[in-house]
Amino acid sequence: MVIARRSTRHGARQASSATRRAPIPESSARSSPEPPIVAAISPDSIHSPYYLTNSDNPCLSIISEELDGSNFDNWSISMKIALDAKNKLSFIDGSIARPPETHPQYRIWSRCSSMVKSWILNTVSKQIYKSILRFNDAQEIWKDLTTRFHITNLPRSYQLSQQIWSLQQGSMDLATYYTTLKTLWDELDGANCVTTCRNCDCCKATDAKAEHAKIIKFLAGLNESYTIIRRQII
């Protein structure tokens, strides 16, 4: 009788262990996690995206440039830098999802999203202000502005290319001439919607070819006083 009871208990333990070691269904293992609703750290921590300092207020203008519709690329870069400095990029890129209104931390999320929304509203023209005022949160505003004003089309690239190749040093000093050219080059790169890895040999060769073309343009636009130096470089 004792042997029978021990055998029964041993079998029960084996069954329990097999249950605990049962594999996770393939569909569950492949499901991609959704963006977290709240930050993993305490909202009171200075490292939390929910943390607000005493100087953070809805009337604050976090950048000096105003979006008028024609300068979106420069404006968006400035805004991202400023929001990153304040640890608030999560409220425009969607990495922190909007929680349900019944969620215990919904009010915390809503307060920070409204703060970011106010900062965006403070840096746009009056006409754009009216068109984005009624959006629910900062992420919706950012998506709308990107859709409307981020220009990645052929006419814009053509216009920038024309400005680059027609630019001459003229009365500009050397530093101003180069800075003007570099600004146009950066805007042209921003208008290009093609993304490359920049690591493979093909991408490196393409980058080298582009840099070569930039050097040629820079030298070609110099004044005649730099003729000797230009010849030596070539």
PDB file of C-alpha atoms in Angstrom:
ATOM      1  CA  MET A   1       0.000   0.000   0.000  1.00  0.00           C
ATOM      2  CA  VAL A   2       2.819   2.346   0.788  1.00  0.00           C
ATOM      3  CA  ILE A   3       4.416   1.619  -2.577  1.00  0.00           C
ATOM      4  CA  ALA A   4       1.157   2.371  -4.394  1.00  0.00           C
ATOM      5  CA  ARG A   5       0.733   5.728  -2.679  1.00  0.00           C
ATOM      6  CA  ARG A   6       4.307   6.757  -3.491  1.00  0.00           C
ATOM      7  CA  SER A   7       3.831   5.809  -7.127  1.00  0.00           C
ATOM      8  CA  THR A   8       0.654   7.867  -7.294  1.00  0.00           C
ATOM      9  CA  ARG A   9       2.341  10.918  -5.798  1.00  0.00           C
ATOM     10  CA  HIS A  10       5.317  10.551  -8.151  1.00  0.00           C
ATOM     11  CA  GLY A  11       2.960  10.448 -11.128  1.00  0.00           C
ATOM     12  CA  ALA A  12       1.115  13.534  -9.926  1.00  0.00           C
ATOM     13  CA  ARG A  13       4.393  15.431  -9.608  1.00  0.00           C
ATOM     14  CA  GLN A  14       5.386  14.456 -13.154  1.00  0.00           C
ATOM     15  CA  ALA A  15       2.016  15.613 -14.515  1.00  0.00           C
ATOM     16  CA  SER A  16       2.309  18.924 -12.692  1.00  0.00           C
ATOM     17  CA  SER A  17       5.851  19.457 -14.017  1.00  0.00           C
ATOM     18  CA  ALA A  18       4.738  18.677 -17.557  1.00  0.00           C
ATOM     19  CA  THR A  19       1.943  21.221 -17.229  1.00  0.00           C
ATOM     20  CA  ARG A  20       4.340  23.914 -16.090  1.00  0.00           C
ATOM     21  CA  ARG A  21       6.726  23.152 -18.959  1.00  0.00           C
ATOM     22  CA  ALA A  22       4.037  23.243 -21.664  1.00  0.00           C
ATOM     23  CA  PRO A  23       5.276  25.292 -24.676  1.00  0.00           C
ATOM     24  CA  ILE A  24       3.824  28.713 -25.407  1.00  0.00           C
ATOM     25  CA  PRO A  25       1.478  28.665 -28.412  1.00  0.00           C
ATOM     26  CA  GLU A  26       3.219  29.812 -31.588  1.00  0.00           C
ATOM     27  CA  SER A  27       0.648  32.554 -32.207  1.00  0.00           C
ATOM     28  CA  SER A  28       1.309  34.053 -28.760  1.00  0.00           C
ATOM     29  CA  ALA A  29       5.073  33.882 -29.204  1.00  0.00           C
ATOM     30  CA  ARG A  30       4.914  35.733 -32.499  1.00  0.00           C
ATOM     31  CA  SER A  31       2.547  38.500 -31.382  1.00  0.00           C
ATOM     32  CA  SER A  32       4.353  41.838 -31.295  1.00  0.00           C
ATOM     33  CA  PRO A  33       4.070  43.860 -28.085  1.00  0.00           C
ATOM     34  CA  GLU A  34       2.080  47.068 -28.266  1.00  0.00           C
ATOM     35  CA  PRO A  35       3.632  50.386 -27.175  1.00  0.00           C
ATOM     36  CA  PRO A  36       3.477  50.761 -23.402  1.00  0.00           C
ATOM     37  CA  ILE A  37       0.681  52.910 -22.036  1.00  0.00           C
ATOM     38  CA  VAL A  38       2.787  54.325 -19.227  1.00  0.00           C
ATOM     39  CA  ALA A  39       6.464  54.641 -18.518  1.00  0.00           C
ATOM     40  CA  ALA A  40       8.163  51.765 -16.703  1.00  0.00           C
ATOM     41  CA  ILE A  41       9.607  54.151 -14.107  1.00  0.00           C
ATOM     42  CA  SER A  42       7.778  56.271 -11.570  1.00  0.00           C
ATOM     43  CA  PRO A  43       6.134  59.440 -12.960  1.00  0.00           C
ATOM     44  CA  ASP A  44       7.803  61.357 -10.140  1.00  0.00           C
ATOM     45  CA  SER A  45      11.285  60.383 -11.338  1.00  0.00           C
ATOM     46  CA  ILE A  46      13.230  63.061 -13.207  1.00  0.00           C
ATOM     47  CA  HIS A  47      13.954  60.415 -15.872  1.00  0.00           C
ATOM     48  CA  SER A  48      10.261  59.791 -16.563  1.00  0.00           C
ATOM     49  CA  PRO A  49       8.657  61.375 -19.652  1.00  0.00           C
ATOM     50  CA  TYR A  50       5.792  62.379 -17.324  1.00  0.00           C
ATOM     51  CA  TYR A  51       8.058  64.531 -15.175  1.00  0.00           C
ATOM     52  CA  LEU A  52       7.486  68.300 -15.428  1.00  0.00           C
ATOM     53  CA  THR A  53       9.715  70.963 -13.926  1.00  0.00           C
ATOM     54  CA  ASN A  54       8.571  74.207 -12.309  1.00  0.00           C
ATOM     55  CA  SER A  55       9.559  76.113 -15.459  1.00  0.00           C
ATOM     56  CA  ASP A  56       7.346  73.970 -17.732  1.00  0.00           C
ATOM     57  CA  ASN A  57       4.118  75.805 -18.490  1.00  0.00           C
ATOM     58  CA  PRO A  58       1.639  76.061 -21.421  1.00  0.00           C
ATOM     59  CA  CYS A  59       2.796  79.576 -22.344  1.00  0.00           C
ATOM     60  CA  LEU A  60       6.386  78.493 -22.966  1.00  0.00           C
ATOM     61  CA  SER A  61       7.916  78.826 -26.451  1.00  0.00           C
ATOM     62  CA  ILE A  62      10.579  76.141 -26.527  1.00  0.00           C
ATOM     63  CA  ILE A  63      12.071  77.216 -29.897  1.00  0.00           C
ATOM     64  CA  SER A  64      12.472  80.595 -31.591  1.00  0.00           C
ATOM     65  CA  GLU A  65      11.407  79.553 -35.105  1.00  0.00           C
ATOM     66  CA  GLU A  66       7.745  79.826 -36.096  1.00  0.00           C
ATOM     67  CA  LEU A  67       6.191  77.332 -38.506  1.00  0.00           C
ATOM     68  CA  ASP A  68       4.625  79.157 -41.455  1.00  0.00           C
ATOM     69  CA  GLY A  69       4.236  76.163 -43.782  1.00  0.00           C
ATOM     70  CA  SER A  70       7.394  76.676 -45.837  1.00  0.00           C
ATOM     71  CA  ASN A  71       9.968  75.850 -43.155  1.00  0.00           C
ATOM     72  CA  PHE A  72       8.639  72.578 -41.757  1.00  0.00           C
ATOM     73  CA  ASP A  73      11.887  70.610 -42.006  1.00  0.00           C
ATOM     74  CA  ASN A  74      13.924  73.149 -40.028  1.00  0.00           C
ATOM     75  CA  TRP A  75      11.051  73.700 -37.591  1.00  0.00           C
ATOM     76  CA  SER A  76      10.551  69.981 -36.954  1.00  0.00           C
ATOM     77  CA  ILE A  77      14.264  69.426 -36.319  1.00  0.00           C
ATOM     78  CA  SER A  78      14.298  72.284 -33.807  1.00  0.00           C
ATOM     79  CA  MET A  79      11.153  70.962 -32.104  1.00  0.00           C
ATOM     80  CA  LYS A  80      12.545  67.429 -31.826  1.00  0.00           C
ATOM     81  CA  ILE A  81      15.742  68.728 -30.269  1.00  0.00           C
ATOM     82  CA  ALA A  82      13.803  70.816 -27.735  1.00  0.00           C
ATOM     83  CA  LEU A  83      11.338  68.018 -26.907  1.00  0.00           C
ATOM     84  CA  ASP A  84      14.174  65.532 -26.562  1.00  0.00           C
ATOM     85  CA  ALA A  85      15.893  67.887 -24.114  1.00  0.00           C
ATOM     86  CA  LYS A  86      12.664  67.907 -22.092  1.00  0.00           C
ATOM     87  CA  ASN A  87      12.222  64.118 -22.446  1.00  0.00           C
ATOM     88  CA  LYS A  88       8.883  64.552 -24.230  1.00  0.00           C
ATOM     89  CA  LEU A  89       9.534  62.978 -27.648  1.00  0.00           C
ATOM     90  CA  SER A  90       7.341  60.030 -26.613  1.00  0.00           C
ATOM     91  CA  PHE A  91       4.254  62.236 -26.909  1.00  0.00           C
ATOM     92  CA  ILE A  92       4.743  62.917 -30.621  1.00  0.00           C
ATOM     93  CA  ASP A  93       6.282  59.658 -31.882  1.00  0.00           C
ATOM     94  CA  GLY A  94       3.667  57.363 -30.303  1.00  0.00           C
ATOM     95  CA  SER A  95       6.101  55.341 -28.175  1.00  0.00           C
ATOM     96  CA  ILE A  96       3.755  55.928 -25.230  1.00  0.00           C
ATOM     97  CA  ALA A  97       0.211  54.977 -26.231  1.00  0.00           C
ATOM     98  CA  ARG A  98      -2.837  56.991 -25.197  1.00  0.00           C
ATOM     99  CA  PRO A  99      -4.311  55.144 -22.175  1.00  0.00           C
ATOM    100  CA  PRO A 100      -8.035  54.604 -21.642  1.00  0.00           C
ATOM    101  CA  GLU A 101      -9.740  57.317 -19.637  1.00  0.00           C
ATOM    102  CA  THR A 102     -10.393  54.754 -16.906  1.00  0.00           C
ATOM    103  CA  HIS A 103      -6.679  54.035 -16.533  1.00  0.00           C
ATOM    104  CA  PRO A 104      -5.263  55.229 -13.176  1.00  0.00           C
ATOM    105  CA  GLN A 105      -2.536  57.263 -14.907  1.00  0.00           C
ATOM    106  CA  TYR A 106      -4.659  58.741 -17.687  1.00  0.00           C
ATOM    107  CA  ARG A 107      -4.702  62.186 -16.083  1.00  0.00           C
ATOM    108  CA  ILE A 108      -0.903  62.198 -15.833  1.00  0.00           C
ATOM    109  CA  TRP A 109      -0.574  61.288 -19.512  1.00  0.00           C
ATOM    110  CA  SER A 110      -3.233  63.834 -20.520  1.00  0.00           C
ATOM    111  CA  ARG A 111      -1.514  66.630 -18.625  1.00  0.00           C
ATOM    112  CA  CYS A 112       1.848  66.001 -20.321  1.00  0.00           C
ATOM    113  CA  SER A 113       0.285  65.573 -23.760  1.00  0.00           C
ATOM    114  CA  SER A 114      -1.580  68.864 -23.354  1.00  0.00           C
ATOM    115  CA  MET A 115       1.658  70.542 -22.287  1.00  0.00           C
ATOM    116  CA  VAL A 116       3.428  69.337 -25.452  1.00  0.00           C
ATOM    117  CA  LYS A 117       0.389  70.353 -27.507  1.00  0.00           C
ATOM    118  CA  SER A 118       0.602  73.875 -26.044  1.00  0.00           C
ATOM    119  CA  TRP A 119       4.310  74.093 -26.874  1.00  0.00           C
ATOM    120  CA  ILE A 120       3.571  73.162 -30.492  1.00  0.00           C
ATOM    121  CA  LEU A 121       0.711  75.679 -30.708  1.00  0.00           C
ATOM    122  CA  ASN A 122       3.040  78.410 -29.432  1.00  0.00           C
ATOM    123  CA  THR A 123       5.444  77.913 -32.348  1.00  0.00           C
ATOM    124  CA  VAL A 124       3.107  77.995 -35.369  1.00  0.00           C
ATOM    125  CA  SER A 125       1.508  80.820 -37.335  1.00  0.00           C
ATOM    126  CA  LYS A 126      -2.028  81.983 -36.513  1.00  0.00           C
ATOM    127  CA  GLN A 127      -3.457  80.306 -39.595  1.00  0.00           C
ATOM    128  CA  ILE A 128      -1.894  76.938 -38.756  1.00  0.00           C
ATOM    129  CA  TYR A 129      -2.846  77.410 -35.091  1.00  0.00           C
ATOM    130  CA  LYS A 130      -6.557  77.409 -35.921  1.00  0.00           C
ATOM    131  CA  SER A 131      -6.264  74.265 -38.054  1.00  0.00           C
ATOM    132  CA  ILE A 132      -4.677  72.118 -35.317  1.00  0.00           C
ATOM    133  CA  LEU A 133      -6.267  73.527 -32.169  1.00  0.00           C
ATOM    134  CA  ARG A 134      -9.024  70.901 -31.932  1.00  0.00           C
ATOM    135  CA  PHE A 135      -6.880  67.799 -32.221  1.00  0.00           C
ATOM    136  CA  ASN A 136      -7.073  65.502 -29.206  1.00  0.00           C
ATOM    137  CA  ASP A 137      -3.382  65.177 -28.429  1.00  0.00           C
ATOM    138  CA  ALA A 138       0.134  66.159 -29.474  1.00  0.00           C
ATOM    139  CA  GLN A 139       0.729  63.051 -31.574  1.00  0.00           C
ATOM    140  CA  GLU A 140      -2.285  63.783 -33.796  1.00  0.00           C
ATOM    141  CA  ILE A 141      -1.039  67.351 -34.295  1.00  0.00           C
ATOM    142  CA  TRP A 142       2.427  66.135 -35.255  1.00  0.00           C
ATOM    143  CA  LYS A 143       1.055  63.621 -37.775  1.00  0.00           C
ATOM    144  CA  ASP A 144      -1.146  66.274 -39.375  1.00  0.00           C
ATOM    145  CA  LEU A 145       1.659  68.810 -39.698  1.00  0.00           C
ATOM    146  CA  THR A 146       4.006  66.191 -41.138  1.00  0.00           C
ATOM    147  CA  THR A 147       1.419  65.100 -43.697  1.00  0.00           C
ATOM    148  CA  ARG A 148       0.716  68.662 -44.793  1.00  0.00           C
ATOM    149  CA  PHE A 149       4.117  70.336 -44.772  1.00  0.00           C
ATOM    150  CA  HIS A 150       6.873  67.728 -45.055  1.00  0.00           C
ATOM    151  CA  ILE A 151       7.771  68.167 -48.722  1.00  0.00           C
ATOM    152  CA  THR A 152       9.467  65.158 -50.325  1.00  0.00           C
ATOM    153  CA  ASN A 153       8.541  65.637 -53.956  1.00  0.00           C
ATOM    154  CA  LEU A 154      10.297  66.277 -57.243  1.00  0.00           C
ATOM    155  CA  PRO A 155       9.391  70.001 -57.613  1.00  0.00           C
ATOM    156  CA  ARG A 156      11.002  70.828 -54.265  1.00  0.00           C
ATOM    157  CA  SER A 157      14.147  68.847 -55.121  1.00  0.00           C
ATOM    158  CA  TYR A 158      14.304  70.569 -58.506  1.00  0.00           C
ATOM    159  CA  GLN A 159      13.987  74.008 -56.921  1.00  0.00           C
ATOM    160  CA  LEU A 160      16.771  73.324 -54.406  1.00  0.00           C
ATOM    161  CA  SER A 161      19.028  71.840 -57.098  1.00  0.00           C
ATOM    162  CA  GLN A 162      18.533  74.957 -59.218  1.00  0.00           C
ATOM    163  CA  GLN A 163      19.448  77.209 -56.297  1.00  0.00           C
ATOM    164  CA  ILE A 164      22.554  75.144 -55.559  1.00  0.00           C
ATOM    165  CA  TRP A 165      23.953  75.115 -59.081  1.00  0.00           C
ATOM    166  CA  SER A 166      23.167  78.782 -59.736  1.00  0.00           C
ATOM    167  CA  LEU A 167      24.730  79.985 -56.479  1.00  0.00           C
ATOM    168  CA  GLN A 168      27.953  81.988 -56.827  1.00  0.00           C
ATOM    169  CA  GLN A 169      30.166  83.457 -54.122  1.00  0.00           C
ATOM    170  CA  GLY A 170      29.790  87.028 -55.402  1.00  0.00           C
ATOM    171  CA  SER A 171      29.993  89.503 -52.514  1.00  0.00           C
ATOM    172  CA  MET A 172      29.829  86.776 -49.852  1.00  0.00           C
ATOM    173  CA  ASP A 173      32.914  85.911 -47.854  1.00  0.00           C
ATOM    174  CA  LEU A 174      34.150  82.327 -48.020  1.00  0.00           C
ATOM    175  CA  ALA A 175      32.476  81.212 -44.787  1.00  0.00           C
ATOM    176  CA  THR A 176      29.084  82.685 -45.752  1.00  0.00           C
ATOM    177  CA  TYR A 177      29.268  81.143 -49.220  1.00  0.00           C
ATOM    178  CA  TYR A 178      30.011  77.683 -47.800  1.00  0.00           C
ATOM    179  CA  THR A 179      27.326  78.004 -45.094  1.00  0.00           C
ATOM    180  CA  THR A 180      24.704  78.980 -47.690  1.00  0.00           C
ATOM    181  CA  LEU A 181      25.656  76.009 -49.857  1.00  0.00           C
ATOM    182  CA  LYS A 182      25.616  73.588 -46.933  1.00  0.00           C
ATOM    183  CA  THR A 183      22.157  74.776 -45.872  1.00  0.00           C
ATOM    184  CA  LEU A 184      20.813  74.121 -49.363  1.00  0.00           C
ATOM    185  CA  TRP A 185      22.480  70.709 -49.467  1.00  0.00           C
ATOM    186  CA  ASP A 186      20.949  69.753 -46.112  1.00  0.00           C
ATOM    187  CA  GLU A 187      17.495  70.850 -47.271  1.00  0.00           C
ATOM    188  CA  LEU A 188      17.899  68.821 -50.458  1.00  0.00           C
ATOM    189  CA  ASP A 189      18.868  65.762 -48.413  1.00  0.00           C
ATOM    190  CA  GLY A 190      15.786  66.340 -46.242  1.00  0.00           C
ATOM    191  CA  ALA A 191      13.542  66.473 -49.304  1.00  0.00           C
ATOM    192  CA  ASN A 192      14.830  63.090 -50.436  1.00  0.00           C
ATOM    193  CA  CYS A 193      12.480  60.333 -49.240  1.00  0.00           C
ATOM    194  CA  VAL A 194      14.946  57.511 -50.060  1.00  0.00           C
ATOM    195  CA  THR A 195      16.531  55.869 -47.020  1.00  0.00           C
ATOM    196  CA  THR A 196      19.804  53.947 -47.327  1.00  0.00           C
ATOM    197  CA  CYS A 197      21.813  51.862 -44.870  1.00  0.00           C
ATOM    198  CA  ARG A 198      24.990  53.955 -45.400  1.00  0.00           C
ATOM    199  CA  ASN A 199      27.074  50.932 -44.382  1.00  0.00           C
ATOM    200  CA  CYS A 200      27.332  48.762 -47.493  1.00  0.00           C
ATOM    201  CA  ASP A 201      29.895  49.383 -50.242  1.00  0.00           C
ATOM    202  CA  CYS A 202      27.234  50.661 -52.657  1.00  0.00           C
ATOM    203  CA  CYS A 203      25.990  53.282 -50.185  1.00  0.00           C
ATOM    204  CA  LYS A 204      29.542  54.350 -49.350  1.00  0.00           C
ATOM    205  CA  ALA A 205      30.327  54.719 -53.048  1.00  0.00           C
ATOM    206  CA  THR A 206      27.158  56.769 -53.561  1.00  0.00           C
ATOM    207  CA  ASP A 207      28.036  59.030 -50.614  1.00  0.00           C
ATOM    208  CA  ALA A 208      31.569  59.490 -51.951  1.00  0.00           C
ATOM    209  CA  LYS A 209      30.182  60.438 -55.370  1.00  0.00           C
ATOM    210  CA  ALA A 210      27.811  62.982 -53.757  1.00  0.00           C
ATOM    211  CA  GLU A 211      30.665  64.518 -51.752  1.00  0.00           C
ATOM    212  CA  HIS A 212      32.733  64.726 -54.937  1.00  0.00           C
ATOM    213  CA  ALA A 213      29.904  66.622 -56.668  1.00  0.00           C
ATOM    214  CA  LYS A 214      29.663  69.022 -53.714  1.00  0.00           C
ATOM    215  CA  ILE A 215      33.376  69.803 -53.885  1.00  0.00           C
ATOM    216  CA  ILE A 216      33.111  70.511 -57.610  1.00  0.00           C
ATOM    217  CA  LYS A 217      30.163  72.858 -57.067  1.00  0.00           C
ATOM    218  CA  PHE A 218      31.913  74.670 -54.224  1.00  0.00           C
ATOM    219  CA  LEU A 219      35.026  75.252 -56.313  1.00  0.00           C
ATOM    220  CA  ALA A 220      33.041  76.233 -59.406  1.00  0.00           C
ATOM    221  CA  GLY A 221      31.181  78.955 -57.498  1.00  0.00           C
ATOM    222  CA  LEU A 222      34.273  80.650 -56.069  1.00  0.00           C
ATOM    223  CA  ASN A 223      35.312  84.099 -57.252  1.00  0.00           C
ATOM    224  CA  GLU A 224      38.153  84.572 -59.726  1.00  0.00           C
ATOM    225  CA  SER A 225      40.456  85.583 -56.859  1.00  0.00           C
ATOM    226  CA  TYR A 226      40.572  81.918 -55.883  1.00  0.00           C
ATOM    227  CA  THR A 227      41.545  80.700 -59.379  1.00  0.00           C
ATOM    228  CA  ILE A 228      45.078  79.643 -58.434  1.00  0.00           C
ATOM    229  CA  ILE A 229      43.931  77.834 -55.288  1.00  0.00           C
ATOM    230  CA  ARG A 230      41.139  76.147 -57.256  1.00  0.00           C
ATOM    231  CA  ARG A 231      43.581  74.885 -59.867  1.00  0.00           C
ATOM    232  CA  GLN A 232      45.906  73.522 -57.186  1.00  0.00           C
ATOM    233  CA  ILE A 233      43.039  71.627 -55.518  1.00  0.00           C
ATOM    234  CA  ILE A 234      41.789  70.206 -58.827  1.00  0.00           C
TER     235      ILE A 234
END
